[in-house]
Short mmCIF file of C-alpha atoms and ligand atoms in Angstrom, two decimals:
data_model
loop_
_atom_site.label_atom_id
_atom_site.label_comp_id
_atom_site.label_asym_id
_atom_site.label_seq_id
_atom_site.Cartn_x
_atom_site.Cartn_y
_atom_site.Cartn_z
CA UNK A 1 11.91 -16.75 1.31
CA UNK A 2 11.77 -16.65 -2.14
CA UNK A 3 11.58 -20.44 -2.69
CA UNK A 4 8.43 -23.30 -2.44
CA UNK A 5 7.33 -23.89 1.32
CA UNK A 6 9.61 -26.70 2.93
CA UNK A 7 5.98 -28.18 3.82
CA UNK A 8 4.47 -28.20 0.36
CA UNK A 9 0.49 -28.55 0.09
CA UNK A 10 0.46 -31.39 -2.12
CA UNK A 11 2.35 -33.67 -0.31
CA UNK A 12 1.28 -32.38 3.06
CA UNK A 13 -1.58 -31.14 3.68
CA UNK A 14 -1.88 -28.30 6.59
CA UNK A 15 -3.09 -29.28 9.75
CA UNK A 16 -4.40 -27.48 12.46
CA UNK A 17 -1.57 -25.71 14.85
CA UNK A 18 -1.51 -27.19 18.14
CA UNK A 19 -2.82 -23.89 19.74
CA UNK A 20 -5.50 -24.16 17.53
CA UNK A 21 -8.81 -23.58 19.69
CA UNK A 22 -11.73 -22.52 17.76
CA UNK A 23 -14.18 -23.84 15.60
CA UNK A 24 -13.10 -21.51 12.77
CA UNK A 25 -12.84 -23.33 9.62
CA UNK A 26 -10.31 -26.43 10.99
CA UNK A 27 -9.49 -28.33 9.83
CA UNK A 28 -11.53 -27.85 6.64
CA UNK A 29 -11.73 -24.15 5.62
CA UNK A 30 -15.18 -23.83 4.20
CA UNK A 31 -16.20 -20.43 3.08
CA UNK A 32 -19.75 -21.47 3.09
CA UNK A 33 -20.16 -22.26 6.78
CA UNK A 34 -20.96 -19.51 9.44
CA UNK A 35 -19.03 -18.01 11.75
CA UNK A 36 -21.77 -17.11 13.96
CA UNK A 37 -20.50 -18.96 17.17
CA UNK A 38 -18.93 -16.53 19.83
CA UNK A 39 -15.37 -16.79 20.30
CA UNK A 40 -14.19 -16.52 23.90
CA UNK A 41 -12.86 -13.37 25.04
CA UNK A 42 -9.93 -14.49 26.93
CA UNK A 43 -10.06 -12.69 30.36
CA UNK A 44 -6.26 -12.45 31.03
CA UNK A 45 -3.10 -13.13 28.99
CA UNK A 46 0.42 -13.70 30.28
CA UNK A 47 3.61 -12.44 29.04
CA UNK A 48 3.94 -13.95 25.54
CA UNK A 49 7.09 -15.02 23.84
CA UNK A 50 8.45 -14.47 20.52
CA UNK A 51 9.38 -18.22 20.32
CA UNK A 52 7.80 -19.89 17.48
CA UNK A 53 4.95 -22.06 18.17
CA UNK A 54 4.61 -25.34 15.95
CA UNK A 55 3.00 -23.90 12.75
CA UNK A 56 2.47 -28.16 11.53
CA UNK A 57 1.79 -30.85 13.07
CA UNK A 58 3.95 -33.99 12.50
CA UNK A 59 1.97 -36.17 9.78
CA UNK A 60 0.83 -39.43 11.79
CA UNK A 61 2.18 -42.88 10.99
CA UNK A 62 1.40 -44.73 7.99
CA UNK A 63 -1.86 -47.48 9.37
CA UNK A 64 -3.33 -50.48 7.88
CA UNK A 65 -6.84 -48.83 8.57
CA UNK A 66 -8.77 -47.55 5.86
CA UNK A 67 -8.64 -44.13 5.61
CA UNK A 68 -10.53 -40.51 4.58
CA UNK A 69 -9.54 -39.38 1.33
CA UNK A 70 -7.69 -36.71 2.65
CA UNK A 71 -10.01 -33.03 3.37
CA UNK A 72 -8.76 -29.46 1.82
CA UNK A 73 -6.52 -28.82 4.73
CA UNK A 74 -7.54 -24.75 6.11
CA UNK A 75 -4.21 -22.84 5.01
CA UNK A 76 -5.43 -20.25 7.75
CA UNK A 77 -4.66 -20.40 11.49
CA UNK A 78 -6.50 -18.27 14.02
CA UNK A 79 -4.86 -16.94 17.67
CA UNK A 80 -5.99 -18.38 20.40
CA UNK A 81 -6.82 -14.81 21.95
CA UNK A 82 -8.87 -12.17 20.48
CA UNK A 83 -9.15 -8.41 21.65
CA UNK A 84 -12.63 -6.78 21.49
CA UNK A 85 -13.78 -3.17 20.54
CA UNK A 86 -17.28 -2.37 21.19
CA UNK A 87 -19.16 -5.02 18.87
CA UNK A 88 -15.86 -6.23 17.22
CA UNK A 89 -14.07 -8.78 17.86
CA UNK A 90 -10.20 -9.00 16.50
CA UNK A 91 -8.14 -11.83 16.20
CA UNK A 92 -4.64 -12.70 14.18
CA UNK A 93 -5.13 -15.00 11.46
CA UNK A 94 -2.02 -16.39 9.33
CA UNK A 95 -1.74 -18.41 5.97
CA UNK A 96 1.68 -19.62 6.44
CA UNK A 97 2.06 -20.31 2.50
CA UNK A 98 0.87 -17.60 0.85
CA UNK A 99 3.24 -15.48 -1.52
CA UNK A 100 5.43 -18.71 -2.07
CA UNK A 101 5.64 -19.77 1.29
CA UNK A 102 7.01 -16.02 2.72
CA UNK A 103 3.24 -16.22 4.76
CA UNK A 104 0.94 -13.55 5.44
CA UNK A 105 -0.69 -12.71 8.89
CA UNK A 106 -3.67 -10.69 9.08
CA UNK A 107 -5.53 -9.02 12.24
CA UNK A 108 -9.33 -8.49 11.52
CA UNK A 109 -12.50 -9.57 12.66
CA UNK A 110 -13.36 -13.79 11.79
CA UNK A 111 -15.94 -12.31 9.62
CA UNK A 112 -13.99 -10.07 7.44
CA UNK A 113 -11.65 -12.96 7.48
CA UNK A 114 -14.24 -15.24 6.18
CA UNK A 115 -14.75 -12.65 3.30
CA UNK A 116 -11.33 -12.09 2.30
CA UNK A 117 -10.27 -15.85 2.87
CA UNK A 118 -13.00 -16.82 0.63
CA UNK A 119 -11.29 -14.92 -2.74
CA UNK A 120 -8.16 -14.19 -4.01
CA UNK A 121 -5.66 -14.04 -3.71
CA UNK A 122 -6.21 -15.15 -0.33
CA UNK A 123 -8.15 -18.43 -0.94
CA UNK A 124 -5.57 -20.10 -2.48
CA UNK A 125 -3.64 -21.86 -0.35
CA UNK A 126 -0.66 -21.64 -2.70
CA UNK A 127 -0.04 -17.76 -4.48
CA UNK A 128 1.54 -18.79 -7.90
CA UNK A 129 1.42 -15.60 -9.29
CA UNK A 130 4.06 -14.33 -5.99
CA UNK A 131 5.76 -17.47 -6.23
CA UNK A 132 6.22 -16.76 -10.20
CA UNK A 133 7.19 -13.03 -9.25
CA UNK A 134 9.30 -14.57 -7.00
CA UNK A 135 10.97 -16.45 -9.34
CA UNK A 136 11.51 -14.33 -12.20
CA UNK A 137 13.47 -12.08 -9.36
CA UNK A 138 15.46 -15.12 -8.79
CA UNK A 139 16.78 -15.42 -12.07
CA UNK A 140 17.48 -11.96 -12.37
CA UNK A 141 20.38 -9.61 -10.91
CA UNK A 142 19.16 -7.76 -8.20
CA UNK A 143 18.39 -4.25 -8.79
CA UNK A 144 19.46 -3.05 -5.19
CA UNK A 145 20.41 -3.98 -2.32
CA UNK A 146 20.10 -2.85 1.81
CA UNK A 147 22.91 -1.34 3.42
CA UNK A 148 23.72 1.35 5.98
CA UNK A 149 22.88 5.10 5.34
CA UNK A 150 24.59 7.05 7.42
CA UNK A 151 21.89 9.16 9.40
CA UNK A 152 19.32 7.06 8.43
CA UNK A 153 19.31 3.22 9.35
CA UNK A 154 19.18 0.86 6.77
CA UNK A 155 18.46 1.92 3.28
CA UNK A 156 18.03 0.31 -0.32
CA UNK A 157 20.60 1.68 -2.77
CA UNK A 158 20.62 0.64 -6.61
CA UNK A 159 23.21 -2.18 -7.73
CA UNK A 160 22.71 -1.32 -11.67
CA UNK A 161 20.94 1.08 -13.75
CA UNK A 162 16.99 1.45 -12.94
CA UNK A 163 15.12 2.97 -15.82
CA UNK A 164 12.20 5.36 -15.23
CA UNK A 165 9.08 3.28 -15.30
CA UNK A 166 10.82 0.17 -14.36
CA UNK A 167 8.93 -2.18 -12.02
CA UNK A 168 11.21 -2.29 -8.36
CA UNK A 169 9.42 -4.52 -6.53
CA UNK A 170 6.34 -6.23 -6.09
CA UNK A 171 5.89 -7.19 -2.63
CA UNK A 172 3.14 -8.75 -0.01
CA UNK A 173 3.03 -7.76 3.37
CA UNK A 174 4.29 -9.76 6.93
CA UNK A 175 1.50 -8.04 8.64
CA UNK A 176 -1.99 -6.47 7.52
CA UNK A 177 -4.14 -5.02 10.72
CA UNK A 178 -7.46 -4.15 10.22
CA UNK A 179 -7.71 0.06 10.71
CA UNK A 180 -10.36 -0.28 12.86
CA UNK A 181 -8.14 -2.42 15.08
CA UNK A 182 -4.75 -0.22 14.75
CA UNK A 183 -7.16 2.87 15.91
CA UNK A 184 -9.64 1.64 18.36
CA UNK A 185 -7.35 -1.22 20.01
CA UNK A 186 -5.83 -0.70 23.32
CA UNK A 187 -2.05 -0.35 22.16
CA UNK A 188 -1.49 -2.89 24.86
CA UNK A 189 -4.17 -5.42 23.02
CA UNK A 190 -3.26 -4.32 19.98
CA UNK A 191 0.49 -5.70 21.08
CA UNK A 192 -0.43 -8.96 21.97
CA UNK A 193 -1.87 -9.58 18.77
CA UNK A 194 0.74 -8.38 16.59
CA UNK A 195 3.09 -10.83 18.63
CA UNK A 196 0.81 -13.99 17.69
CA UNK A 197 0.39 -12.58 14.24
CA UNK A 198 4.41 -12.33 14.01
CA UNK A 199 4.85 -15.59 15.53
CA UNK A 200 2.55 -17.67 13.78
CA UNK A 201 4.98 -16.38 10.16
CA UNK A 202 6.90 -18.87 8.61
CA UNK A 203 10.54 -18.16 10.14
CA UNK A 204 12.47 -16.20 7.68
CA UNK A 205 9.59 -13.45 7.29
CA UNK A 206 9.52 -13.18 10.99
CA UNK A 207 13.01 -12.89 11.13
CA UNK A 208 12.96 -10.16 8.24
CA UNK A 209 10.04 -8.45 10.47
CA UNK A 210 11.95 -8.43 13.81
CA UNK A 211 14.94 -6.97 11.68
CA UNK A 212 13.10 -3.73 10.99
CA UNK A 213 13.44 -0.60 12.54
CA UNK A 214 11.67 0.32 15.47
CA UNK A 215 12.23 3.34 18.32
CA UNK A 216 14.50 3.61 21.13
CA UNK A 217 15.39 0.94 23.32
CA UNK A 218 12.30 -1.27 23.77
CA UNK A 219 11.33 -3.07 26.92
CA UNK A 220 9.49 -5.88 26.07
CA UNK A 221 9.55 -8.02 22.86
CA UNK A 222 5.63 -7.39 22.69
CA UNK A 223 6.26 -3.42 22.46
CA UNK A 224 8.72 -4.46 20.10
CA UNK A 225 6.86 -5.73 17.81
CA UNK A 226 4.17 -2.95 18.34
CA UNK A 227 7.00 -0.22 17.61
CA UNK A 228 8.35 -2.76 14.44
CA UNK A 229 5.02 -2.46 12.96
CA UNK A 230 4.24 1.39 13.96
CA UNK A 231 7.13 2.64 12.44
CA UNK A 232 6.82 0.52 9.52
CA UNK A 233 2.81 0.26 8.60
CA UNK A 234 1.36 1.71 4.98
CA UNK A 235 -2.06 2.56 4.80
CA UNK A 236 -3.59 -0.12 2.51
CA UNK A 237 -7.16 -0.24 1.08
CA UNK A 238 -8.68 -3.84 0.04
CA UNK A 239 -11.55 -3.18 -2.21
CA UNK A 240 -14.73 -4.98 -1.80
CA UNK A 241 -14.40 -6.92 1.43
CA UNK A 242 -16.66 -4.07 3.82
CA UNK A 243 -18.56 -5.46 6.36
CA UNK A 244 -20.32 -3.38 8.86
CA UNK A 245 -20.13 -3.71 12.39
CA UNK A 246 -22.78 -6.65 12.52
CA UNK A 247 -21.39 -8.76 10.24
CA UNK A 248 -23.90 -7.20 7.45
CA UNK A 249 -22.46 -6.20 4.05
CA UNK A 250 -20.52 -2.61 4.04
CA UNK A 251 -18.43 -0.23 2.91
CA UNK A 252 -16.86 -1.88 -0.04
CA UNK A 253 -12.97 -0.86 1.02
CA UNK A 254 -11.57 -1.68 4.01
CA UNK A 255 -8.56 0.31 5.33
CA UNK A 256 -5.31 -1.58 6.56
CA UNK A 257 -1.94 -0.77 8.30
CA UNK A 258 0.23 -3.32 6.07
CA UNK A 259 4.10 -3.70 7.26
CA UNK A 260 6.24 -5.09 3.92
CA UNK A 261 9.52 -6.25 4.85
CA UNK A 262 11.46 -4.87 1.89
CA UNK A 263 9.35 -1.96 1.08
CA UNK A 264 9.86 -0.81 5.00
CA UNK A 265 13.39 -0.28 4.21
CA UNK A 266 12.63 2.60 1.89
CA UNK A 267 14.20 5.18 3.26
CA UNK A 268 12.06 8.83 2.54
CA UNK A 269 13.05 11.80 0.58
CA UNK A 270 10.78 14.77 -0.53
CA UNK A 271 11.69 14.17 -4.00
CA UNK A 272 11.84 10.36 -4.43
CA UNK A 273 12.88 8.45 -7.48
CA UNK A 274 10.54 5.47 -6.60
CA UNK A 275 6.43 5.94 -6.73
CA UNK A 276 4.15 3.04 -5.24
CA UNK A 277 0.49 1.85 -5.30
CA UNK A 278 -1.42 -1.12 -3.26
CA UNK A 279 -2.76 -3.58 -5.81
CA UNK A 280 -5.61 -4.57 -3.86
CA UNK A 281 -6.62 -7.92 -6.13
CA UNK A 282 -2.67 -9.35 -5.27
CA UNK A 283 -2.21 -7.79 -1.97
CA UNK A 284 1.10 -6.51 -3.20
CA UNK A 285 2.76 -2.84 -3.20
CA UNK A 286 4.14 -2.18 -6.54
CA UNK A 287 6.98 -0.18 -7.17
CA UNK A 288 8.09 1.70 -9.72
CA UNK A 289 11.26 4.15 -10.62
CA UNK A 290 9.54 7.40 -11.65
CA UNK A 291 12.99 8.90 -12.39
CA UNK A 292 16.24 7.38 -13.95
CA UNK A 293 18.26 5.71 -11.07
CA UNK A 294 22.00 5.16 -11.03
CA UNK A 295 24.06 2.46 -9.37
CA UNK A 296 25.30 3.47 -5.94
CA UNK A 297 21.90 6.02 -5.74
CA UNK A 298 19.53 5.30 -2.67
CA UNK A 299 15.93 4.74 -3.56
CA UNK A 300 13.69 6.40 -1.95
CA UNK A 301 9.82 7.14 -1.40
CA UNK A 302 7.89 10.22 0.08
CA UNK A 303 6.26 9.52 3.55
CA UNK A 304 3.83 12.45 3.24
CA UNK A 305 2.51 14.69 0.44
CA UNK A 306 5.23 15.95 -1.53
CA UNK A 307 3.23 19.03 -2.32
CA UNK A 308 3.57 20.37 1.17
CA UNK A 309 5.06 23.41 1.89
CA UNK A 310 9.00 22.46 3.38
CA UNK A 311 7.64 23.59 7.16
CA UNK A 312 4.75 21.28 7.26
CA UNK A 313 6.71 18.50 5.18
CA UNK A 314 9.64 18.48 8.30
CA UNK A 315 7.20 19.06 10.91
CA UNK A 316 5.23 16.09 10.03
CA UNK A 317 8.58 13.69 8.95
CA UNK A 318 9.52 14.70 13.05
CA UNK A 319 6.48 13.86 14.60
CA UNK A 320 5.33 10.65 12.80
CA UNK A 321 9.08 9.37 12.35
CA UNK A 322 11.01 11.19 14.79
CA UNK A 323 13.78 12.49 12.36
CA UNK A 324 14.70 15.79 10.47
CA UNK A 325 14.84 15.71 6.72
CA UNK A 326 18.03 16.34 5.14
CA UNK A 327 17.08 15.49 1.41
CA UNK A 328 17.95 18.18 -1.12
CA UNK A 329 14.58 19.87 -1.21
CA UNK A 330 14.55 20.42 2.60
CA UNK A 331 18.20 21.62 2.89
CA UNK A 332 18.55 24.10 -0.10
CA UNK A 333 19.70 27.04 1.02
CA UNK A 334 17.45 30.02 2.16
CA UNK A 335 16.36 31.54 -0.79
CA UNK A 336 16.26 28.65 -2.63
CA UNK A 337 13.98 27.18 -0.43
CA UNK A 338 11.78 30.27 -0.36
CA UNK A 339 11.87 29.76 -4.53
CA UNK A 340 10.84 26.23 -4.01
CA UNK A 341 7.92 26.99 -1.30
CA UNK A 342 6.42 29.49 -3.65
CA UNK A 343 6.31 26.90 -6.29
CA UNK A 344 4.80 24.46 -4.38
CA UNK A 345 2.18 27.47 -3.53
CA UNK A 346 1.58 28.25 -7.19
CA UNK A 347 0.85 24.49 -8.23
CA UNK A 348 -1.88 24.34 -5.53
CA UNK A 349 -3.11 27.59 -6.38
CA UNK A 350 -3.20 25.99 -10.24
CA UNK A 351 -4.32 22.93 -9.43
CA UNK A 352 -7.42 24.96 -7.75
CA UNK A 353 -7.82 27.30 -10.82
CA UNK A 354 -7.67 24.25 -13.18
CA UNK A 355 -10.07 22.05 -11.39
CA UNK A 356 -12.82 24.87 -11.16
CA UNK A 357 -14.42 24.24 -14.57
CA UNK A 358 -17.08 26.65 -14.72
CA UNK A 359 -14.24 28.97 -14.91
CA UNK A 360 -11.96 30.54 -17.22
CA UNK A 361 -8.69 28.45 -17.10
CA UNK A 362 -6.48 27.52 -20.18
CA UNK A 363 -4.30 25.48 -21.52
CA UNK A 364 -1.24 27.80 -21.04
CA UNK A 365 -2.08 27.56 -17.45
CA UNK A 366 -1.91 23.86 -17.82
CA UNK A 367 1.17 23.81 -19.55
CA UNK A 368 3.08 25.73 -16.76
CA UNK A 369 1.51 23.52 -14.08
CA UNK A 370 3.62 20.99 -16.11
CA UNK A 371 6.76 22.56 -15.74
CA UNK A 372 6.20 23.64 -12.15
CA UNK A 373 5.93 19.33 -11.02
CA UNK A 374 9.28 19.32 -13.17
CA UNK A 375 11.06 22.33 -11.94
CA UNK A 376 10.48 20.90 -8.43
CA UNK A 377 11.55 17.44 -9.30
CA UNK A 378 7.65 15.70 -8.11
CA UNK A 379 8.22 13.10 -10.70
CA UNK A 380 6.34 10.88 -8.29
CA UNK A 381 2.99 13.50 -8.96
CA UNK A 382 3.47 13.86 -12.25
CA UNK A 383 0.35 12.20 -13.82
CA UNK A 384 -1.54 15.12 -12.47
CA UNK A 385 0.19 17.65 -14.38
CA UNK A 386 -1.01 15.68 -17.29
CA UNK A 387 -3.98 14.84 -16.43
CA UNK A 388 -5.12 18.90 -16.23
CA UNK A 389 -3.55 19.60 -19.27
CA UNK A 390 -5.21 16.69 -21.15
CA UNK A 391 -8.36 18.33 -20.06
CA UNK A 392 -7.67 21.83 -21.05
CA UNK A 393 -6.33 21.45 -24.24
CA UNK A 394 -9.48 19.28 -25.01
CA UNK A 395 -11.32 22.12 -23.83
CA UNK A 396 -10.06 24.15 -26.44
CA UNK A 397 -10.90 21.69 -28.86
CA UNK A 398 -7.05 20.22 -29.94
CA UNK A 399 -7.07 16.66 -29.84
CA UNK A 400 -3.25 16.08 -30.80
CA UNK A 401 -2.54 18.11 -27.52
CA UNK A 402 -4.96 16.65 -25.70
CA UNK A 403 -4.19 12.65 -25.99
CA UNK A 404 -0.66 13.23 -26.14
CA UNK A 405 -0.89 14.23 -22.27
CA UNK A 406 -3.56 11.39 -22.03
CA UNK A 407 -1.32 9.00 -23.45
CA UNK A 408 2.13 10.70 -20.71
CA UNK A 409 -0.73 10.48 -17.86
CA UNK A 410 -1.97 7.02 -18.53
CA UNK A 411 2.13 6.40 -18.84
CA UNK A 412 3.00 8.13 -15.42
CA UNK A 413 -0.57 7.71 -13.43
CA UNK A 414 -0.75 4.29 -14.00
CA UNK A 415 2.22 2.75 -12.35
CA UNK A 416 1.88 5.23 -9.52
CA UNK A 417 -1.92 4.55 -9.04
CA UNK A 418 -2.80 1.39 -10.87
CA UNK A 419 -5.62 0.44 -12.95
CA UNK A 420 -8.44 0.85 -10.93
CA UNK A 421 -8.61 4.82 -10.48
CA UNK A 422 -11.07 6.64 -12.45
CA UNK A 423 -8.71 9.66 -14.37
CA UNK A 424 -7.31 6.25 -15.82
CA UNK A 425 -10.61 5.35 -17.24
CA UNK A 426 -11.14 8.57 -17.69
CA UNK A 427 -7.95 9.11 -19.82
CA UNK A 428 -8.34 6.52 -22.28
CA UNK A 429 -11.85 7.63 -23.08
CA UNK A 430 -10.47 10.42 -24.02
CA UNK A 431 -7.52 9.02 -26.46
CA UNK A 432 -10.16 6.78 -27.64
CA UNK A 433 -12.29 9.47 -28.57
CA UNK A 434 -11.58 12.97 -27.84
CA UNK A 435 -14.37 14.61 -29.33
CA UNK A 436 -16.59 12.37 -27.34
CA UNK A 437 -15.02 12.73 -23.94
CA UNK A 438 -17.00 15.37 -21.66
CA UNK A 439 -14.17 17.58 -21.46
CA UNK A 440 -14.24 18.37 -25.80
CA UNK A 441 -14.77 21.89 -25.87
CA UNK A 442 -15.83 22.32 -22.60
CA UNK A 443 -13.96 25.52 -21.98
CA UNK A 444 -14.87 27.00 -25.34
CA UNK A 445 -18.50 26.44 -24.87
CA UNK A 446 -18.97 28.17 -21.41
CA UNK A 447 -16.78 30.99 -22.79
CA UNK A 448 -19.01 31.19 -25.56
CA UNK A 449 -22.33 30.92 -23.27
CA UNK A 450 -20.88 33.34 -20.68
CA UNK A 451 -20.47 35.85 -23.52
CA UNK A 452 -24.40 34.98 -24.68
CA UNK A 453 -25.37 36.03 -21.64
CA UNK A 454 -23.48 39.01 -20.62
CA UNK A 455 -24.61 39.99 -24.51
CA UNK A 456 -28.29 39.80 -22.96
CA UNK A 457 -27.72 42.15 -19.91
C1 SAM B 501 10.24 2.71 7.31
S1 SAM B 501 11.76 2.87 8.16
C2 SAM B 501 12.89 2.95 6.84
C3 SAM B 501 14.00 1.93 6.98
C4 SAM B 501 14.95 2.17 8.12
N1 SAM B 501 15.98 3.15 7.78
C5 SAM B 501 15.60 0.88 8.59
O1 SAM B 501 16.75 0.93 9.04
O2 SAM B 501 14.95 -0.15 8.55
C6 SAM B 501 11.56 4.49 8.75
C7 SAM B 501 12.69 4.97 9.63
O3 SAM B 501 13.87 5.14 8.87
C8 SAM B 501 14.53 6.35 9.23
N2 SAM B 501 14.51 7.27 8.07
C9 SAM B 501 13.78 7.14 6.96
N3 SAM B 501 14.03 8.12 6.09
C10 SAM B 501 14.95 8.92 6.68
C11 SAM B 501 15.60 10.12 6.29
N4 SAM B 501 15.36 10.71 5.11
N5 SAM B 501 16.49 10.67 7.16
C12 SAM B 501 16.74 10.10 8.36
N6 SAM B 501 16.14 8.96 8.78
C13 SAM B 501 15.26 8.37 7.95
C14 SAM B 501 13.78 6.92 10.41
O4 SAM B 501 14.38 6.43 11.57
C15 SAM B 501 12.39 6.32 10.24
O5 SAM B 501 11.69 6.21 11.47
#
């Protein structure tokens, strides 16, 4: 839903859900207060419905009796089972009005919960900056909508003219699951919590959930719902919430499997015209056009590594999403395939050459790394064409080269990788300063220290 929650916060305050059973922070969520006390292990579970359980309680009668001033309501339910592997302990855990009321369900251990419910953009029980997103979109026409492709299920095709760099979505996820949990769960565990975590969504995000594609013909609702989110899932990585496995501080990234309802419907090709990142401080995938798109054109992203050879690209398309690739780059015809293989070869053989830099590359080498992401249409890579050749011409010593492919990479890298990577901090060093980046010269100098000391043998 793109509108405020029918139950707003201000004018009623959350309650707990009637399955509620644990101690964990209802109905007042305080981040403060430990999480220490065992949950139950349920020993069985029964068959469990899709049917939505009451996500609010009714708000009691008006009374004479003096009352509370009313408590900061938890915006976070818990499930009232929990799976365990080895030490941890996973449960599903929703906030039914976050991203302007669409909810968000998360499974994870209560004390990585505790962590990420304690900051944003998960401690807010209301997400303006979504629900502003969310409106803006409103008010705009929509730049694509879903309809049949044949061959390929649903797909998102362009309903006006998308400009390269133009923002496509910005979306937060149904369903995040804790890696740990997708990997070491019991996929018939594992089940039973994604069908609490996709009840316990507000009902038009379920819906939009249950919509998605799945495999074959299912025989329960609760492998469903596992084959919804299998088919569906991104690899997502939330930075500084690590905890280890006794509740200690961690790793400082935590891995997900994150099913988006609208992103899901992107349809692959091997040469997309759509490029995406996790912004891990919103929770939202962002994406972006990386080529020019025209009305009536599907959009697309790459499941795997566009930089694969064509074999390993279809082999791996089969296995993980059990269909053959028909885009263009897959289905040119033989010896245009073989041209477009070797390419592929050359840019990693390149990219190898290029990153070695206590040897000889150059900037010509650079350059035609650059035309070899073109030539094969990898608009979606791009930034690392640029990136190199930043480097190497700034190894030479020519500044005008050198932050003009800062400048396209910083363009290009940024809305494929977001802020936070460090070639983008890297990259504006350099256009800040070139001759005080690490890479000034760097090619001349151990060309001209090489020759020093092959003078002295
Ligand atoms: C993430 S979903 C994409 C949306 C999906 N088409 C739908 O109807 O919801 C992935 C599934 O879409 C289908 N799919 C995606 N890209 C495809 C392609 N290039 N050719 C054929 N099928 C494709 C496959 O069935 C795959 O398992």
């Amino acid at each position: 839903t793109t509108g405020h929650p029918s139950h707003s916060i201000a004018s009623s305050p959350f309650t707990c859900p009637a399955h509620f059973n644990s101690q964990f922070h209802c109905p007042a969520y305080n981040p403060q207060s430990s999480v220490t006390k065992r949950i139950k292990p349920s020993s069985s579970h029964t068959a469990q419905s899709l049917e939505p359980s009451p996500e609010v309680q009714p708000e009691p009668e008006a009374s004479q009796e003096p009352q509370e001033p009313p408590r900061p309501a938890s915006p976070w339910s818990r499930s009232p089972v929990c799976r365990r592997v080895g030490l941890n302990e996973f449960c599903a855990f929703t906030h039914s009005a976050f991203s302007a009321g669409q909810g968000i369900s998360l499974i994870t251990t209560p004390a990585k919960m505790l962590l990420l419910g304690s900051q944003p953009p998960l401690n807010e029980s209301f997400s303006s900056t979504s629900s502003d997103s969310a409106a803006a979109a409103k008010e705009e026409a929509p730049l694509f909508q879903d309809i049949p492709i044949p061959g390929k299920g649903i797909g998102l095709v362009a309903t006006q003219m998308i400009r390269a760099g133009r923002r496509v979505m910005a979306a937060t996820p149904a369903v995040m699951v804790d890696d740990k949990a997708f990997r070491g769960l019991r996929r018939e565990d594992l089940a039973i919590l994604l069908g609490q975590a996709i009840v316990a969504l507000p009902g038009e995000h379920r819906a939009r959930f249950l919509n998605l594609s799945g495999s074959a013909v299912e025989e329960t609702q609760l492998e469903k719902v596992y084959k919804i989110f299998s088919t569906n899932a991104f690899r997502t990585t939330v930075f500084g919430v690590g905890l280890g496995v006794d509740g200690k501080e961690g790793d400082k990234e935590t891995d997900f499997q994150s099913t988006f309802t609208e992103v899901s419907r992107l349809n692959h090709d091997c040469s997309p015209n759509l490029g995406y990142y996790f912004d891990s401080a919103t929770l939202s995938h962002k994406v972006y056009a990386v080529k020019d798109i025209f009305p009536g054109e599907e959009l697309t992203v790459s499941y795997v590594d566009v930089l694969h050879p064509s074999s390993t690209r279809t082999t791996l398309l089969h296995k993980t999403w059990s269909f053959t690739c028909t885009c263009a780059r897959c289905t040119a015809e033989p010896h245009l395939l073989a041209e477009s293989d070797a390419r592929v070869a050359q840019i990693n053989q390149l990219r190898r050459e290029l990153d070695d830099y206590s040897a000889s590359a150059t900037p010509e080498k650079a350059e035609l790394l650059v035309t070899l992401y073109e030539l094969e249409g990898v608009a979606v890579r791009i930034y690392e064409a640029y990136y190199r050749a930043a480097l190497e011409w700034n190894g030479v010593g020519d500044a005008a080269r050198a932050t003009r492919y800062a400048r396209l990479c910083l363009a290009r890298g940024l809305v494929l990788r977001g802020p936070e990577r460090p070639f983008v901090e890297s990259m504006r060093g350099l256009v800040a300063d070139p001759a005080g980046h690490w890479s000034w010269r760097f090619r001349v100098k151990d060309g001209l220290k090489r020759e020093a000391e092959e003078g002295r043998k």
